[in-house]
Short mmCIF file of C-alpha atoms in Angstrom, two decimals:
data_model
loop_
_atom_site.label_atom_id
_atom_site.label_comp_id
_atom_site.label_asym_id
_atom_site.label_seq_id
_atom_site.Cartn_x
_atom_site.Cartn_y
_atom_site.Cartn_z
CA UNK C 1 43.95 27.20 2.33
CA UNK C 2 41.55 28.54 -0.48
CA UNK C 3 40.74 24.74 -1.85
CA UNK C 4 40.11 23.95 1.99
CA UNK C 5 37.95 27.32 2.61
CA UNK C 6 36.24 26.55 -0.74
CA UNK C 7 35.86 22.79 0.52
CA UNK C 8 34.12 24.12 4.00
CA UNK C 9 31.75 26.35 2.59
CA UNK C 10 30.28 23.90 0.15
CA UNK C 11 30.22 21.02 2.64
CA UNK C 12 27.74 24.05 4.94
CA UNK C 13 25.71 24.74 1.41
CA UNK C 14 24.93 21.12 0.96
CA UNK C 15 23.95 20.64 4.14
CA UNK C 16 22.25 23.87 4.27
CA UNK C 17 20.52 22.11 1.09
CA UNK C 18 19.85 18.78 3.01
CA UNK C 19 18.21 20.06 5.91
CA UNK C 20 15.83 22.89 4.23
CA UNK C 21 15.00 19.76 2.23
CA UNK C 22 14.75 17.41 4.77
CA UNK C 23 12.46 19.69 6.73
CA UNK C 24 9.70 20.05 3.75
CA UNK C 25 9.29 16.30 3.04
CA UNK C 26 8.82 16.04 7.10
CA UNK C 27 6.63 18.85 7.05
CA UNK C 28 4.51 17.88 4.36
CA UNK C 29 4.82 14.45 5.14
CA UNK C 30 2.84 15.67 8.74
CA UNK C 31 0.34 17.57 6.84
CA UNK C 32 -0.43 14.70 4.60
CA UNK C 33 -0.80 12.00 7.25
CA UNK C 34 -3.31 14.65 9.25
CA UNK C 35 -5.11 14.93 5.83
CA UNK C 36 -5.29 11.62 5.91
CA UNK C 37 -6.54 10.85 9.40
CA UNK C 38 -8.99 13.72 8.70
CA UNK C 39 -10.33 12.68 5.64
CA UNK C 40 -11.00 8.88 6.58
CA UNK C 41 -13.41 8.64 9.04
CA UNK C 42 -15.15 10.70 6.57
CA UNK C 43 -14.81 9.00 3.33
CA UNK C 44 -15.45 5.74 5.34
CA UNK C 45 -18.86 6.98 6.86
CA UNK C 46 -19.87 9.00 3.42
CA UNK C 47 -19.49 5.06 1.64
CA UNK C 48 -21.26 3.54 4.83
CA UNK C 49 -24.29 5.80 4.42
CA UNK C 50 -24.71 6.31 0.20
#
């Protein structure tokens, strides 16, 4: 019962762990590919017109 118990609650920690993680690289995985659509009509019009 205690191994089992013990077994549960680190199977929930990990994926506890997993998702938190999983949910910053999406986040800033978002935020960088808006950056990016941001940024390159501007770099492409800024090398366009020098």
């Amino acid at each position: 019962m205690n191994h089992e118990s013990d077994r549960r609650a680190f199977m929930i920690y990990l994926g506890a762990i997993l998702l938190v993680g999983l949910v910053i690289v999406f986040g800033a995985t978002l935020s960088w590919n808006s950056i990016n659509i941001i940024n390159r009509p501007t770099q492409s019009s800024t090398e366009a017109n020098p």
